[in-house]
Coordinates of C-alpha atoms and ligand atoms in Angstrom, one line a residue:
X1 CA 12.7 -42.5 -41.4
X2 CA 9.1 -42.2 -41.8
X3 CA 8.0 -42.1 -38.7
X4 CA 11.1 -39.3 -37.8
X5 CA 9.6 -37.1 -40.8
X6 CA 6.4 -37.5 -39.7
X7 CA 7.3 -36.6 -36.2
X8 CA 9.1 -33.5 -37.6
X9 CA 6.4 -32.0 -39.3
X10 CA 4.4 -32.8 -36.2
X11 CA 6.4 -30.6 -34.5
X12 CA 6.9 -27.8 -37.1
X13 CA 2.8 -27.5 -36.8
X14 CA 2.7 -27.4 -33.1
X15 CA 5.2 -24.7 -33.3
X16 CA 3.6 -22.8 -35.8
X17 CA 0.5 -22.9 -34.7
X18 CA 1.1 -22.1 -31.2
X19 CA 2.7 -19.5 -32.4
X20 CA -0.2 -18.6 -34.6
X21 CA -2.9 -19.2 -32.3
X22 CA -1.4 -17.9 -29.1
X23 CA -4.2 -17.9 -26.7
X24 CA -5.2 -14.8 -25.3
X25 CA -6.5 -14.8 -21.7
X26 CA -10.9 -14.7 -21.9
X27 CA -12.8 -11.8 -20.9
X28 CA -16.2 -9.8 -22.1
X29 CA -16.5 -9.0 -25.3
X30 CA -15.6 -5.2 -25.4
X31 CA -17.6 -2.4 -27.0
X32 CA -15.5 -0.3 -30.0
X33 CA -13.9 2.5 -28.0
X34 CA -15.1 1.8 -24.4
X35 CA -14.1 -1.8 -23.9
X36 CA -15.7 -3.2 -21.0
X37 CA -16.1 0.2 -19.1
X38 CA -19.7 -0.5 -18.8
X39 CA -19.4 -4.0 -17.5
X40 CA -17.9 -2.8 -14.2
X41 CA -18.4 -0.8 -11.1
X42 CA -15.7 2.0 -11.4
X43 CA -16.6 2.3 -8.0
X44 CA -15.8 -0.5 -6.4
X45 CA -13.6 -1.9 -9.4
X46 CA -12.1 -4.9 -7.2
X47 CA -15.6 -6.3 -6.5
X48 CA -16.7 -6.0 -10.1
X49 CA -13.0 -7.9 -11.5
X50 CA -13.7 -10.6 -8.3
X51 CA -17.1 -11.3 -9.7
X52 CA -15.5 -11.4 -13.3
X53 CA -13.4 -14.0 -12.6
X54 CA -15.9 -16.2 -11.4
X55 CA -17.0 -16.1 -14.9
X56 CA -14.0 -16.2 -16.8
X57 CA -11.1 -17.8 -14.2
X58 CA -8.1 -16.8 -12.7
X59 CA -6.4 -15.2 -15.5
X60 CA -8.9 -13.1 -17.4
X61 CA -8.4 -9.9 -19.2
X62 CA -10.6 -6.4 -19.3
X63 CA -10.7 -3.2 -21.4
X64 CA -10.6 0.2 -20.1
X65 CA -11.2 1.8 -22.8
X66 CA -8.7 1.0 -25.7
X67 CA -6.8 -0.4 -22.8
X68 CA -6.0 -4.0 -22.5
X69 CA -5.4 -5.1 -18.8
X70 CA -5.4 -8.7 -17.7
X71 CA -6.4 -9.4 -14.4
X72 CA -4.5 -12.2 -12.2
X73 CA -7.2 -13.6 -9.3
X74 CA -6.8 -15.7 -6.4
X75 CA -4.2 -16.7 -4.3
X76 CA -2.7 -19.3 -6.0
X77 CA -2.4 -17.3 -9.0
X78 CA -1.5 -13.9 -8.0
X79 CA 1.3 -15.6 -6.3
X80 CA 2.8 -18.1 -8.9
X81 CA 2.9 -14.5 -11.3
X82 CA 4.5 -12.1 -8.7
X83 CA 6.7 -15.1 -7.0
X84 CA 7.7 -17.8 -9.9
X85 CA 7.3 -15.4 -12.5
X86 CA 8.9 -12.5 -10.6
X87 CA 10.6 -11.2 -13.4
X88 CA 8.1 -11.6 -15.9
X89 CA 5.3 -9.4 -13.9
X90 CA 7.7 -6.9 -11.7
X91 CA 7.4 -4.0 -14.0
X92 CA 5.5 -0.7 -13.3
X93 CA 2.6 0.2 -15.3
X94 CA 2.7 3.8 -15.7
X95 CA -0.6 5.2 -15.8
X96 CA -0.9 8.7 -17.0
X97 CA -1.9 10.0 -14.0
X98 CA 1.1 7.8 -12.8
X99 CA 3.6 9.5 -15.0
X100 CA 1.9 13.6 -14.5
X101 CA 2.9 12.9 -10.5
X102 CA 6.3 11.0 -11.3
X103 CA 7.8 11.6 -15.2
X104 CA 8.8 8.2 -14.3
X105 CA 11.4 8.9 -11.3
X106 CA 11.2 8.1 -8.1
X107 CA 10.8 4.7 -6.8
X108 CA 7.1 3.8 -7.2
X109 CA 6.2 4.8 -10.5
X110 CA 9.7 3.7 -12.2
X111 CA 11.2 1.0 -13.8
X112 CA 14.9 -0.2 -15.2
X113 CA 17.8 0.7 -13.8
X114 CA 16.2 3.9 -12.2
X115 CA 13.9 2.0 -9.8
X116 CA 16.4 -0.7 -9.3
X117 CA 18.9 1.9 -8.0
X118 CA 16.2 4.3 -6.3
X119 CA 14.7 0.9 -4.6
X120 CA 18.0 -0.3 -3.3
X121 CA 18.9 3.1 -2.0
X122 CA 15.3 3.5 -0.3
X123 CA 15.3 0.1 1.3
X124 CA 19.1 0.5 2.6
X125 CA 18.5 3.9 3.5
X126 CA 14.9 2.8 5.7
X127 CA 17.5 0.4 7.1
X128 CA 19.8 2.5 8.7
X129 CA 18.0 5.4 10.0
X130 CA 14.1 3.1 10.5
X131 CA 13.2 -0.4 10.0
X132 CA 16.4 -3.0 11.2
X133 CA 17.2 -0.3 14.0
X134 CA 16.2 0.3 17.6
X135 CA 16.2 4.3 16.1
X136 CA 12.8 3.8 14.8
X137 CA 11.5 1.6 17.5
X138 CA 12.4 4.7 19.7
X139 CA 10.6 7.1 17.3
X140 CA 7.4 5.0 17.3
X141 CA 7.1 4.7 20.8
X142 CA 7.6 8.6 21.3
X143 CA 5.1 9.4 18.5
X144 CA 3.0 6.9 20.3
X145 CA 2.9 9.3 23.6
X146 CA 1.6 11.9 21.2
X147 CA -0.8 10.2 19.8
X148 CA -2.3 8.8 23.2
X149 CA -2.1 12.5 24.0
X150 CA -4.2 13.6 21.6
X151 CA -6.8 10.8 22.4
X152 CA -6.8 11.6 26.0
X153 CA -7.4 15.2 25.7
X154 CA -10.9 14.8 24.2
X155 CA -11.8 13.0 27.4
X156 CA -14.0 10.4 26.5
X157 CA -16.5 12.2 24.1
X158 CA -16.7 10.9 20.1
X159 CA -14.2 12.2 17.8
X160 CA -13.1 11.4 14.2
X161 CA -9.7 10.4 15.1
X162 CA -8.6 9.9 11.1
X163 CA -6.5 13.0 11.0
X164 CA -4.6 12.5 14.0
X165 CA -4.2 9.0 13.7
X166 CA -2.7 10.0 9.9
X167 CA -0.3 13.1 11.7
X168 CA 0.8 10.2 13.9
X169 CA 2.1 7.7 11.0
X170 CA 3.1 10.9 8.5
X171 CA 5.6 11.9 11.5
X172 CA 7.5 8.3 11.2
X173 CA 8.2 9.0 7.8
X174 CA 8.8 12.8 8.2
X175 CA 11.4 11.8 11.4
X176 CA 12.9 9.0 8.9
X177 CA 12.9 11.6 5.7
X178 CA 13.9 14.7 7.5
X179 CA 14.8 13.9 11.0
X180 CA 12.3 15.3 12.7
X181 CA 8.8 15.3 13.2
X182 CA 6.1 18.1 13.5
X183 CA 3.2 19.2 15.6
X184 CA 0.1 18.2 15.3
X185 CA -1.3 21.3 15.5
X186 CA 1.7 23.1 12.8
X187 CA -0.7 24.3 10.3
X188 CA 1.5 24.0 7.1
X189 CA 2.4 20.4 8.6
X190 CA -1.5 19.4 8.5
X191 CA -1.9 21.1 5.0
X192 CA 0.9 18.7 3.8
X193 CA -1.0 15.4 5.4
X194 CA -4.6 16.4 4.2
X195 CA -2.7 16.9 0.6
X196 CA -1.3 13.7 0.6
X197 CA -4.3 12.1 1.7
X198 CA -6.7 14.1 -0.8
X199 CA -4.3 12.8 -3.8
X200 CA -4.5 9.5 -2.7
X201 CA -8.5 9.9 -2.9
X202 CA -8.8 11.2 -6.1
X203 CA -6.3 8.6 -8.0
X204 CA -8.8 6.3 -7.2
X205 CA -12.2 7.9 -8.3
X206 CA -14.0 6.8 -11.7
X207 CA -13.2 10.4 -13.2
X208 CA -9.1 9.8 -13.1
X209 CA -10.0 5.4 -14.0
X210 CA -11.4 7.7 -16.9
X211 CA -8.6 9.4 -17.2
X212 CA -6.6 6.6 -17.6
X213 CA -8.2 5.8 -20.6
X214 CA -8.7 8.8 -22.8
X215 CA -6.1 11.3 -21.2
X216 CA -6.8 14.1 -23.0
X217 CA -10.2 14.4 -21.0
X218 CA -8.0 15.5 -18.1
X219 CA -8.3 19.4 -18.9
X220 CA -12.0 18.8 -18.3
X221 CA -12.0 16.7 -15.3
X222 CA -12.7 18.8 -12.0
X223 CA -10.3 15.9 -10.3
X224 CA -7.6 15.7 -12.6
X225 CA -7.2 19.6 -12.2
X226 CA -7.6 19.3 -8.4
X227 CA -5.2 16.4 -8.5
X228 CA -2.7 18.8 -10.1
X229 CA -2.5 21.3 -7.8
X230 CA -2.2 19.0 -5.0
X231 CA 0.8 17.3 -6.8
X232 CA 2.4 20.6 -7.2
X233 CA 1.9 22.2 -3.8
X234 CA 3.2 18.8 -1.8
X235 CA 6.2 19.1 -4.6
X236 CA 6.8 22.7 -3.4
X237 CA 7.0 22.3 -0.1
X238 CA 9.2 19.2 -0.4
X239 CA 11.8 21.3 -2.2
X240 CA 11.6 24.0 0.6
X241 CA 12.1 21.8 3.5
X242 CA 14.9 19.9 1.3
X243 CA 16.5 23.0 0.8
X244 CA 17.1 24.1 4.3
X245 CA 18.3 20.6 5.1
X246 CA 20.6 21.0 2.1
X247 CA 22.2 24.3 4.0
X248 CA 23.1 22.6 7.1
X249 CA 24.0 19.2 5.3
X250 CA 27.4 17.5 7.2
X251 CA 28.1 14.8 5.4
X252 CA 30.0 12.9 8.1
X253 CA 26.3 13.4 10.5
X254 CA 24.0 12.2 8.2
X255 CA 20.2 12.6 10.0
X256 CA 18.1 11.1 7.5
X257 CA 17.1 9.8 4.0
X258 CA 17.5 13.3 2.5
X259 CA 21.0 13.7 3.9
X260 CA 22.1 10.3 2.6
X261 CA 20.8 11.2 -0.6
X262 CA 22.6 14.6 -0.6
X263 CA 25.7 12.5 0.2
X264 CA 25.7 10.2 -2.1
X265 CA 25.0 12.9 -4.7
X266 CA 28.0 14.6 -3.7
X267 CA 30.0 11.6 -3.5
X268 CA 29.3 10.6 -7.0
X269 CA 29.9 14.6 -8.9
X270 CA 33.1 14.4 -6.6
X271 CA 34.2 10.9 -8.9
X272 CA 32.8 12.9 -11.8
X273 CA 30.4 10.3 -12.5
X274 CA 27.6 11.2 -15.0
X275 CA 24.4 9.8 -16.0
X276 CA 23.6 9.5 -12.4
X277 CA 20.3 8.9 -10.9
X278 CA 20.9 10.9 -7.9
X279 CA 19.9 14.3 -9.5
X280 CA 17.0 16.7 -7.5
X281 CA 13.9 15.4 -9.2
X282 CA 14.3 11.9 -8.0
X283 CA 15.0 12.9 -4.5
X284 CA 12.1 15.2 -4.0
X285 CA 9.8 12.4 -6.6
X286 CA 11.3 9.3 -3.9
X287 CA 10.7 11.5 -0.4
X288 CA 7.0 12.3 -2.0
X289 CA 6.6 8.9 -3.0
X290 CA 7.6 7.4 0.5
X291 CA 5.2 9.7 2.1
X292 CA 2.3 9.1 0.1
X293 CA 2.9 5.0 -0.2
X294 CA 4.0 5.1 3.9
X295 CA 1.2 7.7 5.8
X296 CA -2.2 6.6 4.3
X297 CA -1.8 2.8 4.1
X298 CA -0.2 2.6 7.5
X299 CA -3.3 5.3 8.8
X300 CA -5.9 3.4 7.2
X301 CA -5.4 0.6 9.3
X302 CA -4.7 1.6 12.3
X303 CA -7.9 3.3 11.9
X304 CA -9.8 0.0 10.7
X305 CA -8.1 -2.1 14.1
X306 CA -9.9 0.7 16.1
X307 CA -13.3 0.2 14.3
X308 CA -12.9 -3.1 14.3
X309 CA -12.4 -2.9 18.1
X310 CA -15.2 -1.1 18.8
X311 CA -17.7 -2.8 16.6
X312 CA -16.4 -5.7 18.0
X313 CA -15.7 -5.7 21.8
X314 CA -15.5 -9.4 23.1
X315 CA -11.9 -9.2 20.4
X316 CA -11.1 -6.1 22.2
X317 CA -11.5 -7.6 25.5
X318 CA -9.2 -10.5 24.7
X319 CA -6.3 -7.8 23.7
X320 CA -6.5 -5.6 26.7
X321 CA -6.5 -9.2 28.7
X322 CA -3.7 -10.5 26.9
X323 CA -2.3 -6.8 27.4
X324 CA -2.6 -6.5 30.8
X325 CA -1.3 -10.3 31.3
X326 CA 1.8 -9.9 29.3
X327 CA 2.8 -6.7 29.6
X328 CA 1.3 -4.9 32.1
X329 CA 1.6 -1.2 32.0
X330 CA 4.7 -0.9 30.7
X331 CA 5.2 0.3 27.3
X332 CA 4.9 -2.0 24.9
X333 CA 8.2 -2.7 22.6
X334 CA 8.8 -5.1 19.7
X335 CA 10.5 -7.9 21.4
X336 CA 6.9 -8.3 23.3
X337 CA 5.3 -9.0 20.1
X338 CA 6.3 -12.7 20.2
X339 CA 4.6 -13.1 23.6
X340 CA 1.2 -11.5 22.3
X341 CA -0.1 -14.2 19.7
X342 CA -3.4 -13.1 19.9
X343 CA -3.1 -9.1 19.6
X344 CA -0.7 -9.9 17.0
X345 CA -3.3 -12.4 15.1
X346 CA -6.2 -9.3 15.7
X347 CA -3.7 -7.1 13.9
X348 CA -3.1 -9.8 10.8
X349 CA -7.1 -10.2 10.7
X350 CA -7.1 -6.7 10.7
X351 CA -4.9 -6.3 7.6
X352 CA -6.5 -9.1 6.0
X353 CA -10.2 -8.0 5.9
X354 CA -9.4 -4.1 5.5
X355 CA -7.2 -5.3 2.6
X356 CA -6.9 -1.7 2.1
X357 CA -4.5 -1.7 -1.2
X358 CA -7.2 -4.1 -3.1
X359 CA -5.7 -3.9 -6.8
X360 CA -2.2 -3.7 -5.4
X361 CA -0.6 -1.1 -7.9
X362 CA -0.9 -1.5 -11.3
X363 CA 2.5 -4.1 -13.2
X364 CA 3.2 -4.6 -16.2
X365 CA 4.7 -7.4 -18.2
X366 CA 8.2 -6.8 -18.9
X367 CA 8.8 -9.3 -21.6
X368 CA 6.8 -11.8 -23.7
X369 CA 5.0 -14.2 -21.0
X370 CA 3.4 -17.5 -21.6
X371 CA 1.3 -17.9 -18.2
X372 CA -1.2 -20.7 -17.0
X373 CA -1.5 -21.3 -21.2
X374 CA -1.9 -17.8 -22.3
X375 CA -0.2 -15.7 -23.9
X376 CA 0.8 -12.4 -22.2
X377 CA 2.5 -9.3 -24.4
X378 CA 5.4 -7.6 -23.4
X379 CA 3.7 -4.3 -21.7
X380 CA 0.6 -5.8 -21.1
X381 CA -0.8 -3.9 -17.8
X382 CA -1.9 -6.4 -15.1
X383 CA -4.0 -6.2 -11.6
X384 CA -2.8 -8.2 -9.1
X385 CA -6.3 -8.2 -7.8
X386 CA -5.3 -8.7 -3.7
X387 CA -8.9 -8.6 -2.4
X388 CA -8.8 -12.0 -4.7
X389 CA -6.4 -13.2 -2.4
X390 CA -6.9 -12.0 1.0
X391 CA -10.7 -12.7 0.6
X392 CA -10.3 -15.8 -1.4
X393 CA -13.0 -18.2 -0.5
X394 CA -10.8 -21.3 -0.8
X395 CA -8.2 -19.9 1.5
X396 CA -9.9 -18.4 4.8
X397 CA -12.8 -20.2 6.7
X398 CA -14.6 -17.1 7.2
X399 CA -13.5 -14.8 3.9
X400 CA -16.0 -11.7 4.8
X401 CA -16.0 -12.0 8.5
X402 CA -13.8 -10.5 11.4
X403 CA -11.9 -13.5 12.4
X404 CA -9.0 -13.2 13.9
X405 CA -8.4 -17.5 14.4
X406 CA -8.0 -17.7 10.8
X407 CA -4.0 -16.5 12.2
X408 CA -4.5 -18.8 15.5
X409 CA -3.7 -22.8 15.9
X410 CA -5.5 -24.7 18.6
X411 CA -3.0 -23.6 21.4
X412 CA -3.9 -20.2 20.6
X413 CA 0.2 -19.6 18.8
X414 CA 0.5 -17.5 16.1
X415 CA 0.7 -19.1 12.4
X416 CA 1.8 -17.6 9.0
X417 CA -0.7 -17.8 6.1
X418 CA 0.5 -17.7 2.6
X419 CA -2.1 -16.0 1.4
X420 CA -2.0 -12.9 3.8
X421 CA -0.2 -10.8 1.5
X422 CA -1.4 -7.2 2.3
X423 CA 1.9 -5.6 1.0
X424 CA 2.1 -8.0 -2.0
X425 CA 4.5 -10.1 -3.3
X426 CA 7.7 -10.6 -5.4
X427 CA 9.9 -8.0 -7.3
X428 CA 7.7 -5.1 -5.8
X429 CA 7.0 -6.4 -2.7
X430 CA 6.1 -3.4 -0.6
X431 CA 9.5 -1.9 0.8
X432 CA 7.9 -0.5 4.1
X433 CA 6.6 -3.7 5.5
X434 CA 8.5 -4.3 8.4
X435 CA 8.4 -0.4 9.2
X436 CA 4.5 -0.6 8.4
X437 CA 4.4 -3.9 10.8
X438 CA 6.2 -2.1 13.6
X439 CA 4.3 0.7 13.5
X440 CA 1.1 -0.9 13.9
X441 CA 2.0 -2.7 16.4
X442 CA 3.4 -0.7 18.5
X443 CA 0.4 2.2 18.2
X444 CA -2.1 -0.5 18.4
X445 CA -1.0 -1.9 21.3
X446 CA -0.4 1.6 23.0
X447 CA -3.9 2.9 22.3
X448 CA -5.3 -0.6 23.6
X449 CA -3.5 -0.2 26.6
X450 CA -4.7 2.9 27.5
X451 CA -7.9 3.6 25.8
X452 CA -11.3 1.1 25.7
X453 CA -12.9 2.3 22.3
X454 CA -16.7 2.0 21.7
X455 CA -18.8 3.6 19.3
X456 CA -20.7 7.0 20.3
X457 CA -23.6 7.5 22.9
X458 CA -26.8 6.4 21.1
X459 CA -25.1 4.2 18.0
X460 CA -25.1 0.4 18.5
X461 CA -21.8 -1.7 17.9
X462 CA -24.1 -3.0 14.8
X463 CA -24.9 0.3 13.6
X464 CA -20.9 0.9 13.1
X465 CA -20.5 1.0 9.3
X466 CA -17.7 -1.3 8.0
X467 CA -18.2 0.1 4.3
X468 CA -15.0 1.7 3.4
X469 CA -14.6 4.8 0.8
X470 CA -12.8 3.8 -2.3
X471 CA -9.9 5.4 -3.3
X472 CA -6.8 4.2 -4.3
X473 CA -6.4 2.8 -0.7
X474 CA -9.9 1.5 1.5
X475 CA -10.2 3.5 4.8
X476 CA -13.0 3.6 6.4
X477 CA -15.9 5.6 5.7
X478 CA -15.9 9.0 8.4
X479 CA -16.6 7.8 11.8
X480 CA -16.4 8.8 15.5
X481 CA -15.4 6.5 18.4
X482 CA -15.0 7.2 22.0
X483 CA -11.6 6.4 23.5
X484 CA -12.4 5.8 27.2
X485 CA -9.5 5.9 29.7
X486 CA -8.8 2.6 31.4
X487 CA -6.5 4.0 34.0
Ligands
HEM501 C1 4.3 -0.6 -2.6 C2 1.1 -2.1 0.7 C3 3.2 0.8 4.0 C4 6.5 2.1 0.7 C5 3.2 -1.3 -2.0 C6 2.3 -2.2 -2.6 C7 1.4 -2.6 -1.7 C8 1.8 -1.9 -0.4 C9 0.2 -3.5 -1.9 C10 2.3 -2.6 -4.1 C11 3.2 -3.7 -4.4 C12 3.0 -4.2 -5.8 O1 3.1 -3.3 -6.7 O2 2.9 -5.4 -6.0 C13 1.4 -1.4 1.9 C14 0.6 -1.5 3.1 C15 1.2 -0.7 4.1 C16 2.3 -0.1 3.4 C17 -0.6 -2.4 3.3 C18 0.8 -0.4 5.5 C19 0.0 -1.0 6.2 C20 4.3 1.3 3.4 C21 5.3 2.2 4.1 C22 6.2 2.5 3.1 C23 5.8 2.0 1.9 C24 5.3 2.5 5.6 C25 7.5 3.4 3.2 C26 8.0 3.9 4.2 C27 6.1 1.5 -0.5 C28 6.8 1.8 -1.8 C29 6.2 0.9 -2.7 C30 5.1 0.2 -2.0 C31 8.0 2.7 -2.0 C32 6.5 0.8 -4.2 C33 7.5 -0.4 -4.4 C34 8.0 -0.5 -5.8 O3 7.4 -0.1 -6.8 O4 9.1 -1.1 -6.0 N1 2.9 -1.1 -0.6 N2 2.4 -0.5 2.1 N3 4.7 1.2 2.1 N4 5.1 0.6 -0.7 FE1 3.8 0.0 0.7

């Protein structure tokens, strides 16, 4: 009896003072009001929360501002939170610059049952008229003509190729949004693109992180304003193109994502359902969101493979050999993919160093979370810090370098990494993979086929700068390449 009462209070004080002393992750100490904004490089905030967790481990926690945020580093780590503890960590922090672009609808900047419902309807939806469908192979490979098109007309001199290589991958969500796709040279089509790409920009520069923290600065902050009017004008023009769809909507032809919404919409005031979450805001919110999560990223590294090629020509070599083996000059579809193990291992490596979405998107907890022995809050923002992962020193021989064996075996076949998790993981795994994954394949492999690409008269292959501008997203910093013809 003694021993079971002393056993029992035992175990009374372990519970009481676990729940007393719950252990909070480590971190710097903070100063009062601007918590550890001084202890990190707003401008290259991965780097700085990499170098932080050296010091204080996997699971360490930062202030911006008055704002707590724990930081989850490494592979190992990131994954057990987003995979095991799905649930746990799949909710949406909602910035405030977050919430002045979304009010919380849409799919990206959402939680509950409104993401839920906008998520399922997005991925379905991407389904049927994109990613599990020959429809958007076909659309790809057309868009690819156009691009090449563009690339042959400047006949070999240097060019910046960012914009068109960002018209290009803007059109495969315009032809799956709206069913159609636009000139390159329609001006109020490469007004909407530059938009999307200048809001992307400015969410990620120190004056919005600012922002973040002390919202009431925004007023003041030549960004925030700018970032505004963006916002509103890409809104705008949504509506209108929305609108004319709206007039020749058939619901028994639906031609893309907007018609299905429309129908659905329809469908459900026909059953007099209410409370619904297919109202106006959260279609034009979810086509805006689409386009801005489905142009840039997808751009961005197409434009780092190209860079990458030229900086780097003995790699390029080996794709145009393995090209010209395999393929031929044919167009390249899908189904070749399995049959290109290297190309396809230059594209992973290619995805793994640009690691172009480096903090993932901001979660948050969703309930009470005890994690590697610390205590999380309900609400408690969290970085899923993906340059952790896909340059983690204990995962990848060469971490920094361009290496494109780190996805070969010895027979030169294709292998999966766990760690190469570019479009993250779990609950909130990016919805556009396998469109993203098609896409760059298939323009990749186009462009190698037709074009060598080498950096410009007078600038050596080491003199091609690899340090990306910061934004929300990594893309390289401006550049020209040549595109030579091989024909
Ligand atoms: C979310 C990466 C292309 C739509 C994300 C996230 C990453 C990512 C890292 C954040 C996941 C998280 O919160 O843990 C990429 C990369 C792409 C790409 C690297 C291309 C190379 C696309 C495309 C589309 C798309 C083509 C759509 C057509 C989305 C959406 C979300 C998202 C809607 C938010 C998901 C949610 O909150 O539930 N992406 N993405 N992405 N992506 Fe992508």
């Amino acid at each position: 009896v003694a021993i079971m009462g002393l056993l029992f209070l035992h175990l009374c004080y372990s519970s009481f003072s676990s729940q007393d002393k719950k252990l909070e992750p480590p971190g710097p100490t903070p100063l009062p009001l601007l918590g550890n904004l001084l202890q990190v490089d707003l401008k290259r905030l991965d780097r700085s929360l990499v170098d932080l967790s050296k010091k204080y481990g996997p699971v360490f926690r930062v202030y911006f501002g008055m704002k707590k945020v724990v930081v989850l580093a490494g592979y190992k780590t990131v994954r057990q939170a987003l995979v095991n503890h799905a649930e746990e960590f799949g909710d949406r922090e909602v910035t405030p610059i977050f919430y002045d672009f979304n009010k919380g609808n849409g799919i990206i900047f959402s939680n509950g049952d409104l993401w839920k419902e906008m998520r399922r309807f997005a991925l379905s939806t991407l389904r049927d008229f994109g990613m599990g469908r020959r429809i958007s192979e076909g659309k790809i490979i057309e868009e690819c003509g156009y691009l090449s098109e563009e690339f042959e007309q400047q006949e070999g001199k240097a060019f910046d190729n960012a914009q068109t290589i960002h018209y290009a991958a803007s059109n495969i969500i315009s032809a799956l949004m709206f069913g159609k796709r636009f000139d390159y040279k329609d001006s109020d089509f490469k007004a909407m693109v530059e938009k999307d790409h200048e809001i992307i920009r400015l969410t990620g520069t120190a004056s919005i992180l600012i922002y973040n923290s002390f919202p009431w600065l925004g007023p003041f902050l030549k960004n925030w304003r700018d970032l505004m009017k963006h916002v509103e004008a890409s809104m705008e023009e949504t509506r209108n193109i929305i609108a004319d769809l709206k007039e020749t909507l058939n619901p028994e032809m639906c031609r893309c994502f907007v018609d299905a919404f429309l129908t659905r919409k329809l469908n459900l005031e026909e059953s007099e359902i209410k409370d619904s979450h297919y109202h106006d805001d959260n279609l034009v919110y979810s086509v805006r969101n689409l386009f801005a999560a489905g142009t840039d990223t997808t751009g961005n590294t197409l434009q780092w493979g190209l860079l990458f090629m030229a900086k780097y020509p003995h790699f390029q070599e080996q794709v145009q050999e393995e090209l010209s083996r395999v393929v031929g000059n044919r167009q390249v579809r899908v189904d070749d993919r399995k049959n290109l193990p290297y190309t396809d291992a230059v594209i992973h490596e290619t995805q793994r160093l640009a690691n172009i979405v480096p903090l993932a998107i901001p979660h948050k907890t969703s309930q009470d979370v005890t994690f590697q022995g610390y205590f999380i809050k309900k609400g408690t923002t969290v970085f899923p810090l993906l340059t952790s992962v896909l340059h983690d020193e204990s995962e990848w021989e060469t971490p920094y370098n361009f290496n494109p064996s780190h996805f070969l075996d010895k027979e030169g076949k294709l292998i999966r990494r766990d760690a190469f998790i570019p479009f993250s993981a779990g609950r909130r795994v990016c919805p556009g993979e396998s469109l993203a994954r098609m896409e760059l394949f298939l323009f990749f492999t186009s462009l190698l086929q037709c074009f060598r690409f080498t950096p410009p008269p007078g600038v050596t292959e080491d003199e091609l700068d690899l340090t990306p501008v910061v934004g929300f997203t990594l893309s390289p910093s401006p550049h020209e390449l040549c595109a030579v013809s091989r024909q």
